[in-house]
Amino acid sequence: KHPHFIENVIESVTHLGDSKAASLGLFIPETLALFVLLKKVPKIPWMVLIPLATLILGYAFKSGDTWDLPTLMTEFGVLEGSVIEFPQFQALAKVDSYIGLLTAGASVCLVAVLETLISAKIACFRAVNNKRGPFHEGQELAALSGAQLLCGLTGSMPATGVFVRTSVNQLNGGTHPLAQFINAIIVLLITALLMGVFSYLPLPSVASVLTVSAIRMVPFGFVKKLYLHDKAHFWLCLATGFVGIMTDPVEGLLAGTLVAYLIHAMRSNVACNAVVVSASEIEAGSIKSSFVRTVQLTGAITFTNAESVFNRGSAAVAGYEHTAMKTAVIDMSGVTELDTDGVEAVERLALALEKSSNITEGDIARVMMTGVHDSIREDMNNSVWFQDAAKGGFELPTIDHAKHAVSLTMSGRDLDALDVPRTMSLASAADRPSSFHTELSSKI
């Protein structure tokens, strides 16, 4: 066995001439039968029944005189039903490098986490009418940690979610959480009581099950959809598989994940729907009408698209420079996420609006901000501009409140007439001017 998958593939290809007719005589018909039966009668667990039936062949031709059919016994001898072998901790004293031991353990942990989560993700993706909803990563990893600990204490190989077993389970209708538990109980019983019997399982039968499972795991429909609608991710999918084959599956997955994040970052930087600019006409009695410029920000504003949000907001606002604007409003009610770069972009946009030629000290004197909900308030509090706006009374719950404030100012009325409900007020009462201290509900 070679350390890399491609080397094992090459080794197998170079020895195709050594294939035995006895093995092919079982492998080919069993593989074809599994494909056909699983397609035509999927409700019957053929992946279990057919390999079990081949045990009869393995036992009947164990002598090899009539049919030289290789079995697990041929390769590994009689399999023993040893369930628990407690680890020998004294072996730790013979370890040359504990750093190497920790590195190896960390590698096993990484592989286990990746394979488990990806197996679960593939199963969730392939599930039809999944009424239980998506799997919970935290619970999955907690269960994996417990299984790893138990395996270590009982001298077992590290447990992990496996692509093939997950696929076989799902393809045979085992989608309930108990399905894997039942699988574990059956494996335990087989190991403890019937391991000697399974020594007669023909190797061609094992190869047939693995071949069918591996081919049926390939999401051909998904790959076709990628090719038709998303060429970038289609080629990324192929490249990930190529790297996994040429080097190591984990390296391929890590490389593919990194490139996928970069693609996502580049696409997010476009900020397609993150900025909407509009102008609303305001009238105050006999006062000449004016307009309020509203900049609505939506979605996540992070380092991936912060600069684009600022550029698009500035460019869109520039189209209103010659309109009779009395003030501008930045509405944050649609923002779902902010980071430091996002806060900086919003602050720069607010300062750019304040410098707009038609917003003067004689009107409302500055830009207003609305809709800053609790999930982004902590981040916005890092902005000096936002702190000043909140203390000055220019942070309001909704766009309607901001428009009403503009109308009051245009008519020369005091902002005491602006009713802001305490439950909606997004600045603390202690920091607001006394004119905002009101117990009344909003009339807007």
Coordinates of C-alpha atoms in Angstrom, one line a residue:
K1 CA 0.0 0.0 0.0
H2 CA 1.3 3.4 -1.0
P3 CA 0.8 6.7 1.0
H4 CA -1.0 8.5 -1.8
F5 CA -4.2 7.4 -3.5
I6 CA -2.9 7.9 -7.1
E7 CA 0.0 5.6 -6.4
N8 CA -2.4 2.9 -5.3
V9 CA -4.4 3.5 -8.5
I10 CA -1.3 3.2 -10.6
E11 CA -0.3 0.0 -8.8
S12 CA -3.7 -1.5 -9.5
V13 CA -3.7 -0.5 -13.2
T14 CA -0.2 -1.9 -13.8
H15 CA -1.4 -5.3 -12.3
L16 CA -4.6 -5.6 -14.3
G17 CA -2.9 -8.3 -16.2
D18 CA -2.7 -10.4 -13.1
S19 CA -6.5 -10.4 -12.6
K20 CA -7.9 -13.8 -11.9
A21 CA -10.9 -15.1 -13.9
A22 CA -12.3 -16.6 -10.7
S23 CA -12.4 -13.2 -9.0
L24 CA -13.8 -11.4 -12.1
G25 CA -16.4 -14.2 -12.4
L26 CA -18.0 -13.0 -9.2
F27 CA -17.1 -9.3 -9.2
I28 CA -18.6 -8.3 -12.6
P29 CA -22.0 -10.0 -12.3
E30 CA -22.4 -8.9 -8.7
T31 CA -21.6 -5.3 -9.5
L32 CA -24.0 -5.3 -12.4
A33 CA -26.7 -6.9 -10.3
L34 CA -26.3 -4.4 -7.5
F35 CA -26.6 -1.4 -9.9
V36 CA -29.7 -2.9 -11.6
L37 CA -31.5 -4.0 -8.4
L38 CA -30.7 -0.8 -6.5
K39 CA -32.2 1.1 -9.4
K40 CA -35.2 -1.0 -10.0
V41 CA -36.1 -2.2 -6.5
P42 CA -34.5 0.4 -4.2
K43 CA -36.5 -0.5 -1.1
I44 CA -34.8 -3.9 -0.6
P45 CA -31.3 -3.7 1.0
W46 CA -29.4 -5.4 -1.7
M47 CA -26.1 -4.1 -0.5
V48 CA -26.6 -6.3 2.6
L49 CA -28.4 -9.3 1.2
I50 CA -26.2 -10.1 -1.9
P51 CA -22.8 -9.9 0.0
L52 CA -24.3 -12.2 2.7
A53 CA -25.4 -14.6 0.1
T54 CA -21.8 -14.8 -1.3
L55 CA -20.7 -16.2 2.1
I56 CA -22.1 -19.5 0.9
L57 CA -19.8 -19.4 -2.1
G58 CA -16.8 -18.5 0.0
Y59 CA -17.5 -21.4 2.4
A60 CA -18.4 -23.9 -0.4
F61 CA -15.2 -23.2 -2.4
K62 CA -12.8 -22.6 0.6
S63 CA -10.6 -25.4 -0.6
G64 CA -9.9 -23.7 -3.9
D65 CA -9.8 -26.9 -5.8
T66 CA -12.9 -26.2 -8.0
W67 CA -13.0 -22.4 -7.8
D68 CA -10.0 -20.4 -6.5
L69 CA -12.2 -17.7 -4.9
P70 CA -10.2 -15.5 -2.5
T71 CA -11.8 -14.6 0.7
L72 CA -11.0 -12.5 3.8
M73 CA -9.6 -15.7 5.3
T74 CA -7.2 -15.9 2.3
E75 CA -5.9 -12.4 3.0
F76 CA -6.1 -12.1 6.8
G77 CA -6.6 -15.6 8.1
V78 CA -9.5 -16.5 10.5
L79 CA -10.9 -13.3 11.8
E80 CA -11.1 -13.2 15.6
G81 CA -14.0 -11.6 17.5
S82 CA -12.0 -9.4 19.8
V83 CA -14.2 -6.5 20.9
I84 CA -12.1 -4.8 23.6
E85 CA -8.3 -4.6 23.9
F86 CA -7.3 -2.1 26.5
P87 CA -4.4 0.1 25.5
Q88 CA -1.0 -0.4 26.9
F89 CA -0.1 3.0 28.3
Q90 CA 3.4 1.9 29.2
A91 CA 4.1 2.1 25.5
L92 CA 4.2 5.9 25.9
A93 CA 7.5 5.7 27.6
K94 CA 9.0 4.3 24.4
V95 CA 7.8 7.2 22.2
D96 CA 10.8 9.1 20.6
S97 CA 9.0 12.4 20.0
Y98 CA 5.9 13.5 21.8
I99 CA 5.6 16.4 19.4
G100 CA 5.3 13.9 16.6
L101 CA 2.7 12.0 18.6
L102 CA 0.7 15.1 19.1
T103 CA 1.0 16.1 15.4
A104 CA -0.2 12.6 14.4
G105 CA -3.1 12.9 16.8
A106 CA -4.0 16.3 15.5
S107 CA -4.0 15.0 11.9
V108 CA -6.3 12.1 12.8
C109 CA -8.6 14.7 14.5
L110 CA -8.7 16.9 11.5
V111 CA -9.4 14.0 9.2
A112 CA -12.2 12.7 11.5
V113 CA -13.8 16.2 11.7
L114 CA -13.7 16.8 8.0
E115 CA -14.9 13.4 7.0
T116 CA -17.7 13.4 9.5
L117 CA -19.0 16.8 8.7
I118 CA -18.7 16.3 4.9
S119 CA -20.4 12.9 5.1
A120 CA -23.3 14.5 7.1
K121 CA -23.4 17.4 4.6
I122 CA -23.6 15.0 1.6
A123 CA -26.3 13.0 3.3
C124 CA -28.3 16.1 4.1
F125 CA -27.9 17.4 0.6
R126 CA -29.0 14.1 -0.9
A127 CA -31.9 13.5 1.5
V128 CA -35.3 13.6 -0.1
N129 CA -38.2 15.1 1.9
N130 CA -35.9 15.6 4.9
K131 CA -38.4 16.4 7.6
R132 CA -35.8 16.5 10.4
G133 CA -34.0 19.5 9.0
P134 CA -30.3 20.0 8.6
F135 CA -27.8 18.3 10.9
H136 CA -26.4 20.1 13.9
E137 CA -22.6 20.5 13.6
G138 CA -22.1 21.0 17.3
Q139 CA -24.0 17.9 18.3
E140 CA -22.2 15.9 15.5
L141 CA -18.8 16.9 16.8
A142 CA -19.7 16.4 20.4
A143 CA -20.8 12.8 19.5
L144 CA -17.6 12.3 17.5
S145 CA -15.5 13.5 20.5
G146 CA -17.2 11.0 22.8
A147 CA -16.8 8.2 20.3
Q148 CA -13.1 9.0 19.9
L149 CA -12.6 9.0 23.7
L150 CA -14.3 5.7 24.1
C151 CA -12.3 4.2 21.2
G152 CA -9.1 5.3 22.8
L153 CA -10.0 3.7 26.1
T154 CA -11.0 0.4 24.6
G155 CA -8.0 0.1 22.2
S156 CA -10.1 0.6 19.0
M157 CA -9.4 2.5 15.8
P158 CA -10.6 6.1 15.8
A159 CA -14.2 6.5 14.9
T160 CA -15.4 8.9 12.2
G161 CA -18.2 9.4 9.8
V162 CA -17.5 7.5 6.6
F163 CA -18.7 8.4 3.1
V164 CA -19.3 4.8 2.0
R165 CA -21.2 3.7 5.1
T166 CA -23.3 6.9 5.2
S167 CA -24.1 6.4 1.5
V168 CA -25.1 2.8 2.0
N169 CA -27.2 3.6 5.0
Q170 CA -29.0 6.4 3.2
L171 CA -29.5 4.5 -0.1
N172 CA -31.2 1.7 1.9
G173 CA -33.6 4.1 3.6
G174 CA -31.8 4.3 6.9
T175 CA -32.3 8.0 7.5
H176 CA -33.5 8.0 11.2
P177 CA -30.8 8.7 13.9
L178 CA -31.4 5.2 15.2
A179 CA -30.3 3.7 11.9
Q180 CA -26.6 4.3 12.8
F181 CA -27.1 3.1 16.3
I182 CA -28.7 -0.1 15.0
N183 CA -25.8 -0.4 12.6
A184 CA -23.3 -0.2 15.5
I185 CA -25.2 -2.8 17.5
I186 CA -25.2 -5.2 14.5
V187 CA -21.5 -4.6 13.9
L188 CA -20.8 -5.3 17.6
L189 CA -22.8 -8.6 17.4
I190 CA -21.1 -9.7 14.2
T191 CA -17.7 -8.9 15.7
A192 CA -18.4 -10.7 18.9
L193 CA -20.3 -13.7 17.6
L194 CA -19.9 -14.1 13.8
M195 CA -16.5 -12.8 12.9
G196 CA -15.3 -16.3 12.1
V197 CA -18.2 -16.7 9.7
F198 CA -17.4 -13.5 7.9
S199 CA -13.9 -14.8 7.2
Y200 CA -15.5 -16.6 4.3
L201 CA -16.7 -13.3 2.7
P202 CA -15.2 -13.3 -0.9
L203 CA -12.9 -10.4 -1.6
P204 CA -14.6 -9.8 -5.0
S205 CA -17.9 -9.3 -3.2
V206 CA -16.2 -6.7 -0.9
A207 CA -14.8 -5.0 -4.0
S208 CA -18.2 -5.0 -5.6
V209 CA -19.9 -3.3 -2.7
L210 CA -17.2 -0.7 -2.4
T211 CA -17.2 0.0 -6.2
V212 CA -21.0 0.4 -6.3
S213 CA -21.1 2.6 -3.2
A214 CA -18.3 4.8 -4.5
I215 CA -19.9 5.4 -7.9
R216 CA -23.4 6.0 -6.4
M217 CA -21.9 8.6 -4.1
V218 CA -20.9 10.8 -7.1
P219 CA -23.6 13.5 -7.3
F220 CA -23.9 13.5 -11.1
G221 CA -27.0 15.7 -11.1
F222 CA -25.3 18.3 -8.9
V223 CA -22.2 18.3 -11.1
K224 CA -24.3 18.7 -14.2
K225 CA -26.1 21.7 -12.6
L226 CA -22.7 23.2 -11.7
Y227 CA -21.6 22.8 -15.3
L228 CA -24.7 24.5 -16.7
H229 CA -25.1 27.3 -14.2
D230 CA -21.8 27.9 -12.3
K231 CA -18.7 27.1 -14.3
A232 CA -16.3 28.5 -11.7
H233 CA -17.5 26.0 -9.0
F234 CA -17.7 23.2 -11.6
W235 CA -14.0 23.5 -12.3
L236 CA -13.3 24.0 -8.6
C237 CA -15.1 20.7 -8.0
L238 CA -13.0 18.9 -10.6
A239 CA -9.8 20.5 -9.3
T240 CA -10.6 19.5 -5.7
G241 CA -11.1 15.9 -6.8
F242 CA -7.9 16.0 -8.8
V243 CA -5.8 17.3 -5.9
G244 CA -7.4 14.7 -3.6
I245 CA -6.5 11.9 -6.0
M246 CA -2.9 13.2 -6.7
T247 CA -1.9 14.0 -3.1
D248 CA -4.4 13.3 -0.3
P249 CA -8.2 13.7 0.1
V250 CA -7.8 16.0 3.1
E251 CA -5.4 18.3 1.2
G252 CA -7.8 18.4 -1.7
L253 CA -10.7 19.3 0.6
L254 CA -8.7 22.0 2.4
A255 CA -7.5 23.5 -0.9
G256 CA -11.0 23.4 -2.4
T257 CA -12.5 25.0 0.7
L258 CA -9.9 27.8 0.7
V259 CA -10.5 28.6 -3.0
A260 CA -14.3 28.5 -2.5
Y261 CA -13.9 31.1 0.3
L262 CA -11.9 33.3 -2.0
I263 CA -14.5 33.0 -4.8
H264 CA -17.2 33.9 -2.3
A265 CA -15.2 36.9 -1.1
M266 CA -14.7 38.2 -4.7
R267 CA -18.4 37.8 -5.4
S268 CA -19.4 39.4 -2.2
N269 CA -17.2 42.4 -3.0
V270 CA -19.6 43.3 -5.7
A271 CA -22.2 44.1 -3.1
C272 CA -25.0 43.6 -5.6
N273 CA -28.0 44.4 -3.4
A274 CA -26.3 46.1 -0.5
V275 CA -27.1 49.7 -1.4
V276 CA -30.4 51.3 -2.4
V277 CA -30.6 55.1 -2.7
S278 CA -33.9 57.0 -3.0
A279 CA -35.3 60.5 -2.5
S280 CA -38.6 61.3 -0.7
E281 CA -40.4 64.6 -1.0
I282 CA -41.3 66.3 2.3
E283 CA -43.8 69.1 2.7
A284 CA -44.4 71.2 5.8
G285 CA -47.6 73.3 5.5
S286 CA -46.9 76.3 3.3
I287 CA -43.2 75.7 3.4
K288 CA -41.7 74.8 0.0
S289 CA -41.2 71.1 -0.4
S290 CA -37.9 69.5 -0.2
F291 CA -36.4 66.0 -0.3
V292 CA -34.9 63.5 2.1
R293 CA -32.1 61.4 0.6
T294 CA -32.4 57.8 1.9
V295 CA -29.5 55.3 1.7
Q296 CA -30.7 51.8 2.6
L297 CA -28.0 49.3 3.4
T298 CA -28.8 45.6 3.4
G299 CA -27.1 42.3 4.1
A300 CA -23.7 41.7 5.6
I301 CA -21.2 44.5 5.3
T302 CA -17.8 43.1 6.1
F303 CA -14.2 43.2 4.9
T304 CA -15.2 41.3 1.7
N305 CA -17.6 44.1 0.4
A306 CA -17.1 47.1 2.7
E307 CA -15.2 49.2 0.1
S308 CA -17.8 48.3 -2.6
V309 CA -20.6 49.4 -0.4
F310 CA -19.0 52.7 0.2
N311 CA -18.2 53.2 -3.5
R312 CA -21.7 52.3 -4.6
G313 CA -23.3 54.5 -1.9
S314 CA -21.2 57.5 -2.8
A315 CA -21.7 57.0 -6.5
A316 CA -25.5 56.7 -6.1
V317 CA -25.8 59.7 -3.8
A318 CA -23.8 61.8 -6.3
G319 CA -26.8 61.6 -8.7
Y320 CA -28.8 63.7 -6.2
E321 CA -26.3 66.5 -5.7
H322 CA -28.4 69.1 -7.5
T323 CA -31.6 68.2 -5.8
A324 CA -33.0 70.4 -3.0
M325 CA -32.0 68.1 -0.2
K326 CA -32.6 69.0 3.5
T327 CA -31.0 66.0 5.0
A328 CA -29.9 62.4 4.4
V329 CA -30.9 59.2 6.2
I330 CA -28.8 56.0 6.4
D331 CA -31.2 53.1 7.1
M332 CA -29.4 50.1 8.8
S333 CA -32.5 48.0 9.4
G334 CA -31.6 45.6 6.7
V335 CA -28.0 45.1 7.8
T336 CA -27.4 41.5 9.1
E337 CA -23.7 41.6 10.0
L338 CA -21.0 44.2 10.5
D339 CA -17.3 44.0 11.2
T340 CA -14.6 46.7 11.7
D341 CA -14.3 47.3 8.0
G342 CA -18.0 47.5 7.6
V343 CA -18.4 50.0 10.4
E344 CA -15.6 52.1 8.8
A345 CA -17.4 52.0 5.4
V346 CA -20.7 53.2 7.0
E347 CA -18.9 56.0 8.8
R348 CA -17.1 57.1 5.7
L349 CA -20.4 57.1 3.8
A350 CA -22.0 59.2 6.5
L351 CA -19.2 61.8 6.5
A352 CA -19.4 61.9 2.7
L353 CA -23.1 62.6 2.9
E354 CA -22.5 65.4 5.5
K355 CA -20.2 67.1 3.1
S356 CA -22.8 67.1 0.4
S357 CA -23.4 70.6 -0.9
N358 CA -27.1 70.8 -0.1
I359 CA -27.0 69.6 3.6
T360 CA -26.3 72.7 5.7
E361 CA -26.2 73.7 9.3
G362 CA -29.5 75.7 8.7
D363 CA -31.5 72.6 8.0
I364 CA -31.0 69.6 10.3
A365 CA -27.2 70.0 10.3
R366 CA -26.3 66.4 9.7
V367 CA -27.1 62.9 8.5
M368 CA -29.5 60.8 10.4
M369 CA -29.3 57.1 11.0
T370 CA -32.2 54.7 11.5
G371 CA -32.8 51.0 12.2
V372 CA -29.6 50.1 14.2
H373 CA -30.8 46.9 15.9
D374 CA -29.1 45.2 18.8
S375 CA -27.2 42.7 16.8
I376 CA -25.0 45.4 15.1
R377 CA -25.2 48.1 17.8
E378 CA -22.1 46.9 19.6
D379 CA -20.1 47.2 16.4
M380 CA -21.6 50.6 15.5
N381 CA -20.7 51.9 19.0
N382 CA -17.0 51.7 17.9
S383 CA -17.7 54.6 15.5
V384 CA -17.1 58.1 16.8
W385 CA -19.5 59.4 14.3
F386 CA -22.3 57.1 15.5
Q387 CA -21.7 58.0 19.1
D388 CA -22.0 61.7 18.3
A389 CA -25.2 61.0 16.2
A390 CA -26.8 59.1 19.1
K391 CA -25.9 61.8 21.7
G392 CA -27.2 64.5 19.4
G393 CA -30.5 62.9 18.8
F394 CA -29.9 62.0 15.2
E395 CA -30.3 58.3 15.6
L396 CA -34.0 57.3 15.3
P397 CA -35.9 54.0 15.1
T398 CA -37.3 54.2 11.6
I399 CA -37.2 56.2 8.4
D400 CA -40.6 57.6 9.1
H401 CA -39.3 59.1 12.4
A402 CA -36.4 60.7 10.4
K403 CA -38.8 62.2 7.8
H404 CA -41.0 63.6 10.5
A405 CA -38.0 65.2 12.2
V406 CA -37.2 66.9 8.9
S407 CA -40.8 68.1 8.5
L408 CA -40.7 69.6 12.1
T409 CA -37.4 71.4 11.4
M410 CA -38.6 72.8 8.1
S411 CA -41.7 74.3 9.8
G412 CA -39.6 75.7 12.6
R413 CA -41.1 73.5 15.3
D414 CA -39.1 72.1 18.2
L415 CA -38.3 68.4 18.1
D416 CA -40.3 67.9 21.3
A417 CA -43.2 67.2 18.9
L418 CA -41.3 64.1 17.7
D419 CA -42.6 61.1 19.7
V420 CA -40.0 58.4 20.0
P421 CA -41.2 55.2 21.9
R422 CA -38.7 54.2 24.6
T423 CA -38.9 50.6 23.4
M424 CA -37.8 51.5 20.0
S425 CA -35.3 54.2 20.9
L426 CA -31.9 53.1 19.8
A427 CA -29.8 55.4 22.0
S428 CA -29.9 55.4 25.8
A429 CA -32.3 57.9 27.4
A430 CA -29.4 59.4 29.4
D431 CA -27.4 60.3 26.3
R432 CA -30.3 61.8 24.4
P433 CA -31.3 65.5 24.6
S434 CA -34.1 66.3 27.1
S435 CA -36.4 67.0 24.2
F436 CA -36.4 63.3 23.4
H437 CA -37.4 62.1 26.8
T438 CA -41.0 61.0 26.2
E439 CA -43.3 58.3 27.3
L440 CA -45.7 58.5 24.3
S441 CA -46.0 55.9 21.6
S442 CA -45.1 56.8 18.0
K443 CA -47.8 58.4 16.0
I444 CA -46.1 57.9 12.7

